Amino acid sequence: MTTLFISDLHLDPERPEITRLFGEFIEGEARGADALYILGDLFEAWVGDDDPSETGAFVASKLKALAGAGVPVAFIRGNRDFLLGEDYARRAGMAILPDPAVAMLYGTPTLLMHGDLLCTDDTAYQQFRVQTRDPRWQAQFLSQPLPARIAFAQQARAASAAHQSGLKDQGTMETITDVSPATVADTFRRYGIGRLIHGHTHRPAIHELDVEGRACQRVVLGDWYDQGSVLRVAPDGIRLDML
Ligand code: MN
């Protein structure tokens, strides 16, 4: 009995070996799981479900087969693939969950997030997030022709890289792009749960915290840039491993 968590694969035609590793993981270990949760940034970029990308089609076919084999697949949108819609989710046989969502894992209520909502010190990013999660902004964006959307995504990625290197120059990169400890504590308080699992920061770790005398656990998933990363949750404990 194991439930698997992955995030931040950033699948991209430019790194085909990681897409292959994902395929092997889905056809291998994932087949024996109770469920698979993908906590965002499955794709490096997503400009609409109508994008005929080969990587998207490959991933949908693998996930659909997994779901067809009886393993439920759930997805939370990340900051790269926040435009992934119900149409693609249907093709992939996966359910889109809100961010955050609560899952009951072998008796332990667990809060699941992509993780960007916890990075409240990056006010420029949070403003961008509010703007791009507005349904009117999304409808307007998705109504543009595909080449225009692809160009916008390239610009947004360049702007994000420039923003991050600006933070590096100021020496604030490490703190601003990580979670805010106050927001983490507030999240544990607000939801009254003892375990939180998220990705986004690419800082894989299991943090044991004390929130007002209550023992809490924050698990951060790793990215799939140079290898895979998986969290295995079982009734008797959790393990965070590289693949
Ligand atoms: Mn992210």
Tab-separated table of C-alpha atoms and ligand atoms in Angstrom:
chain	number	residue	atom	x	y	z
A	1	MET	CA	0.000	0.000	0.000
A	2	THR	CA	1.745	3.141	-1.246
A	3	THR	CA	0.592	6.475	-2.597
A	4	LEU	CA	3.077	8.265	-4.859
A	5	PHE	CA	3.737	12.012	-5.179
A	6	ILE	CA	5.744	13.748	-7.880
A	7	SER	CA	6.036	17.359	-9.054
A	8	ASP	CA	8.239	19.749	-11.000
A	9	LEU	CA	9.083	17.398	-13.842
A	10	HIS	CA	9.152	20.391	-16.212
A	11	LEU	CA	8.731	18.010	-19.154
A	12	ASP	CA	10.030	19.617	-22.302
A	13	PRO	CA	11.022	18.329	-25.774
A	14	GLU	CA	14.523	19.615	-24.988
A	15	ARG	CA	15.046	16.970	-22.272
A	16	PRO	CA	13.702	13.769	-23.873
A	17	GLU	CA	15.557	11.526	-21.401
A	18	ILE	CA	13.446	12.919	-18.528
A	19	THR	CA	10.240	12.298	-20.500
A	20	ARG	CA	11.467	8.707	-21.030
A	21	LEU	CA	12.206	8.351	-17.300
A	22	PHE	CA	8.671	9.559	-16.556
A	23	GLY	CA	7.273	6.937	-18.964
A	24	GLU	CA	9.253	4.181	-17.234
A	25	PHE	CA	8.088	5.364	-13.817
A	26	ILE	CA	4.439	5.366	-14.924
A	27	GLU	CA	4.668	1.903	-16.516
A	28	GLY	CA	6.756	0.522	-13.643
A	29	GLU	CA	6.430	1.531	-10.016
A	30	ALA	CA	3.254	3.586	-10.483
A	31	ARG	CA	1.324	0.495	-11.646
A	32	GLY	CA	1.534	-0.940	-8.138
A	33	ALA	CA	0.472	2.259	-6.331
A	34	ASP	CA	-2.832	3.033	-4.623
A	35	ALA	CA	-2.834	6.447	-6.327
A	36	LEU	CA	-0.546	8.950	-8.042
A	37	TYR	CA	-0.572	12.666	-7.248
A	38	ILE	CA	1.182	15.148	-9.546
A	39	LEU	CA	1.609	18.431	-7.667
A	40	GLY	CA	2.213	20.822	-10.534
A	41	ASP	CA	4.794	21.801	-13.141
A	42	LEU	CA	4.396	18.485	-14.912
A	43	PHE	CA	5.210	20.517	-18.026
A	44	GLU	CA	7.797	23.254	-18.512
A	45	ALA	CA	5.159	25.327	-20.293
A	46	TRP	CA	1.478	24.969	-21.201
A	47	VAL	CA	-0.241	27.384	-23.582
A	48	GLY	CA	-3.549	25.573	-24.012
A	49	ASP	CA	-5.024	22.089	-24.374
A	50	ASP	CA	-5.188	22.584	-28.155
A	51	ASP	CA	-1.379	22.658	-28.448
A	52	PRO	CA	-0.547	19.533	-30.501
A	53	SER	CA	2.696	18.891	-28.600
A	54	GLU	CA	4.180	15.400	-28.819
A	55	THR	CA	5.274	15.515	-25.187
A	56	GLY	CA	1.713	16.326	-24.133
A	57	ALA	CA	0.297	13.460	-26.202
A	58	PHE	CA	2.906	11.008	-24.842
A	59	VAL	CA	2.194	11.968	-21.223
A	60	ALA	CA	-1.588	11.762	-21.734
A	61	SER	CA	-1.312	8.261	-23.217
A	62	LYS	CA	0.878	7.004	-20.340
A	63	LEU	CA	-1.366	8.505	-17.636
A	64	LYS	CA	-4.552	7.320	-19.346
A	65	ALA	CA	-3.196	3.754	-19.413
A	66	LEU	CA	-2.265	4.024	-15.729
A	67	ALA	CA	-5.745	5.256	-14.809
A	68	GLY	CA	-7.207	2.505	-16.998
A	69	ALA	CA	-5.198	-0.036	-14.994
A	70	GLY	CA	-7.038	1.154	-11.878
A	71	VAL	CA	-4.587	3.685	-10.393
A	72	PRO	CA	-6.317	7.033	-9.779
A	73	VAL	CA	-4.280	10.028	-10.973
A	74	ALA	CA	-4.777	13.514	-9.497
A	75	PHE	CA	-3.163	16.759	-10.640
A	76	ILE	CA	-2.706	20.208	-9.099
A	77	ARG	CA	-1.705	22.981	-11.496
A	78	GLY	CA	1.738	24.563	-11.120
A	79	ASN	CA	2.976	28.003	-12.102
A	80	ARG	CA	4.176	26.635	-15.459
A	81	ASP	CA	1.125	24.567	-16.405
A	82	PHE	CA	-1.638	26.621	-14.739
A	83	LEU	CA	-3.496	26.719	-18.072
A	84	LEU	CA	-3.809	22.939	-18.251
A	85	GLY	CA	-7.553	22.399	-18.620
A	86	GLU	CA	-10.292	19.835	-18.203
A	87	ASP	CA	-10.017	18.786	-21.844
A	88	TYR	CA	-6.414	17.610	-21.461
A	89	ALA	CA	-7.177	16.153	-18.015
A	90	ARG	CA	-9.885	13.984	-19.624
A	91	ARG	CA	-7.435	12.787	-22.283
A	92	ALA	CA	-4.950	11.910	-19.524
A	93	GLY	CA	-7.588	10.254	-17.339
A	94	MET	CA	-6.677	12.458	-14.384
A	95	ALA	CA	-8.673	14.612	-11.979
A	96	ILE	CA	-7.676	18.250	-11.449
A	97	LEU	CA	-7.735	19.224	-7.772
A	98	PRO	CA	-7.904	22.786	-6.429
A	99	ASP	CA	-4.796	24.321	-4.835
A	100	PRO	CA	-4.769	23.649	-1.925
A	101	ALA	CA	-6.612	20.338	-1.561
A	102	VAL	CA	-6.913	17.972	1.402
A	103	ALA	CA	-6.331	14.235	0.883
A	104	MET	CA	-6.869	11.532	3.499
A	105	LEU	CA	-3.806	9.266	3.311
A	106	TYR	CA	-4.135	6.085	5.395
A	107	GLY	CA	-5.921	8.022	8.102
A	108	THR	CA	-3.756	11.151	8.020
A	109	PRO	CA	-5.361	14.286	6.589
A	110	THR	CA	-2.757	15.931	4.370
A	111	LEU	CA	-2.768	19.311	2.673
A	112	LEU	CA	-1.519	19.263	-0.929
A	113	MET	CA	-0.310	22.337	-2.811
A	114	HIS	CA	1.925	23.184	-5.730
A	115	GLY	CA	3.802	25.447	-3.304
A	116	ASP	CA	3.938	28.815	-5.063
A	117	LEU	CA	1.198	30.158	-2.760
A	118	LEU	CA	3.653	29.751	0.141
A	119	CYS	CA	6.295	31.991	-1.475
A	120	THR	CA	4.650	35.210	-0.330
A	121	ASP	CA	7.919	37.183	-0.050
A	122	ASP	CA	8.096	37.257	-3.865
A	123	THR	CA	5.487	39.988	-4.257
A	124	ALA	CA	6.184	40.498	-7.984
A	125	TYR	CA	5.424	36.833	-8.650
A	126	GLN	CA	2.293	36.878	-6.459
A	127	GLN	CA	0.961	39.830	-8.487
A	128	PHE	CA	1.624	37.919	-11.719
A	129	ARG	CA	-0.144	34.909	-10.207
A	130	VAL	CA	-3.274	36.899	-9.322
A	131	GLN	CA	-3.397	38.381	-12.825
A	132	THR	CA	-2.917	35.103	-14.699
A	133	ARG	CA	-5.362	33.093	-12.545
A	134	ASP	CA	-8.179	35.526	-13.382
A	135	PRO	CA	-10.688	33.637	-15.583
A	136	ARG	CA	-11.085	36.717	-17.822
A	137	TRP	CA	-7.313	36.958	-18.371
A	138	GLN	CA	-7.222	33.242	-19.167
A	139	ALA	CA	-10.162	33.391	-21.580
A	140	GLN	CA	-8.575	36.346	-23.376
A	141	PHE	CA	-5.199	34.571	-23.534
A	142	LEU	CA	-6.638	31.283	-24.783
A	143	SER	CA	-8.591	33.090	-27.517
A	144	GLN	CA	-5.319	34.115	-29.195
A	145	PRO	CA	-3.835	32.028	-32.008
A	146	LEU	CA	-1.426	29.306	-30.869
A	147	PRO	CA	1.765	30.968	-32.253
A	148	ALA	CA	0.976	34.156	-30.277
A	149	ARG	CA	0.470	32.116	-27.103
A	150	ILE	CA	3.756	30.256	-27.629
A	151	ALA	CA	5.575	33.584	-28.120
A	152	PHE	CA	4.020	34.953	-24.922
A	153	ALA	CA	5.120	31.872	-22.951
A	154	GLN	CA	8.693	32.289	-24.230
A	155	GLN	CA	8.657	35.944	-23.157
A	156	ALA	CA	7.244	35.038	-19.742
A	157	ARG	CA	9.992	32.459	-19.219
A	158	ALA	CA	12.677	34.992	-20.184
A	159	ALA	CA	11.133	37.580	-17.839
A	160	SER	CA	11.042	35.010	-15.038
A	161	ALA	CA	14.722	34.132	-15.614
A	162	ALA	CA	15.608	37.858	-15.563
A	163	HIS	CA	13.584	38.336	-12.346
A	164	GLN	CA	15.420	35.408	-10.722
A	165	SER	CA	18.865	36.624	-11.803
A	166	GLY	CA	17.954	40.081	-10.462
A	167	LEU	CA	17.198	38.463	-7.104
A	168	LYS	CA	20.518	36.601	-7.300
A	169	ASP	CA	22.366	39.898	-7.860
A	170	GLN	CA	20.658	41.377	-4.790
A	171	GLY	CA	21.592	38.307	-2.774
A	172	THR	CA	17.923	37.678	-1.956
A	173	MET	CA	17.367	34.708	-4.295
A	174	GLU	CA	17.656	32.047	-1.557
A	175	THR	CA	15.062	33.587	0.757
A	176	ILE	CA	12.641	35.174	-1.712
A	177	THR	CA	12.191	32.084	-3.884
A	178	ASP	CA	11.691	29.805	-0.863
A	179	VAL	CA	8.543	29.516	1.226
A	180	SER	CA	7.764	32.157	3.833
A	181	PRO	CA	7.981	30.485	7.290
A	182	ALA	CA	5.149	32.706	8.554
A	183	THR	CA	2.897	31.678	5.648
A	184	VAL	CA	3.711	27.999	6.278
A	185	ALA	CA	2.793	28.314	9.970
A	186	ASP	CA	-0.362	30.227	9.037
A	187	THR	CA	-1.317	27.496	6.544
A	188	PHE	CA	-0.949	24.733	9.165
A	189	ARG	CA	-3.074	26.809	11.578
A	190	ARG	CA	-5.757	27.678	9.065
A	191	TYR	CA	-6.323	24.123	7.837
A	192	GLY	CA	-5.716	22.446	11.197
A	193	ILE	CA	-3.726	19.654	9.556
A	194	GLY	CA	-0.413	18.124	10.628
A	195	ARG	CA	1.069	17.322	7.244
A	196	LEU	CA	1.662	19.396	4.121
A	197	ILE	CA	3.134	18.129	0.848
A	198	HIS	CA	4.214	20.524	-1.902
A	199	GLY	CA	6.759	21.094	-4.661
A	200	HIS	CA	7.734	24.256	-6.564
A	201	THR	CA	10.860	25.327	-4.646
A	202	HIS	CA	13.019	22.415	-5.870
A	203	ARG	CA	14.392	21.994	-2.350
A	204	PRO	CA	13.493	18.370	-1.533
A	205	ALA	CA	13.319	17.778	2.215
A	206	ILE	CA	11.154	16.579	5.085
A	207	HIS	CA	10.842	19.372	7.645
A	208	GLU	CA	9.589	18.648	11.163
A	209	LEU	CA	8.024	21.791	12.612
A	210	ASP	CA	6.419	22.932	15.813
A	211	VAL	CA	3.374	25.114	15.214
A	212	GLU	CA	2.062	26.417	18.537
A	213	GLY	CA	3.057	23.213	20.318
A	214	ARG	CA	1.700	20.947	17.570
A	215	ALA	CA	4.086	18.645	15.671
A	216	CYS	CA	3.739	19.318	11.937
A	217	GLN	CA	5.507	17.923	8.916
A	218	ARG	CA	6.227	19.797	5.656
A	219	VAL	CA	7.402	17.596	2.813
A	220	VAL	CA	8.975	19.263	-0.232
A	221	LEU	CA	9.184	17.232	-3.447
A	222	GLY	CA	12.234	17.382	-5.701
A	223	ASP	CA	12.439	18.432	-9.344
A	224	TRP	CA	13.205	16.190	-12.313
A	225	TYR	CA	15.947	18.259	-13.958
A	226	ASP	CA	18.837	15.782	-13.667
A	227	GLN	CA	17.037	12.750	-12.191
A	228	GLY	CA	13.599	11.775	-10.970
A	229	SER	CA	12.223	12.377	-7.481
A	230	VAL	CA	9.341	10.598	-5.751
A	231	LEU	CA	7.653	10.668	-2.365
A	232	ARG	CA	6.225	7.328	-1.228
A	233	VAL	CA	3.530	7.545	1.439
A	234	ALA	CA	2.588	4.262	3.134
A	235	PRO	CA	0.544	3.475	6.278
A	236	ASP	CA	3.776	3.048	8.276
A	237	GLY	CA	5.721	6.089	7.075
A	238	ILE	CA	7.017	8.196	4.209
A	239	ARG	CA	10.142	8.132	2.052
A	240	LEU	CA	11.506	10.804	-0.269
A	241	ASP	CA	13.856	9.327	-2.884
A	242	MET	CA	15.602	10.110	-6.135
A	243	LEU	CA	14.957	7.944	-9.176
B	1	MN	MN	6.587	25.724	-9.763
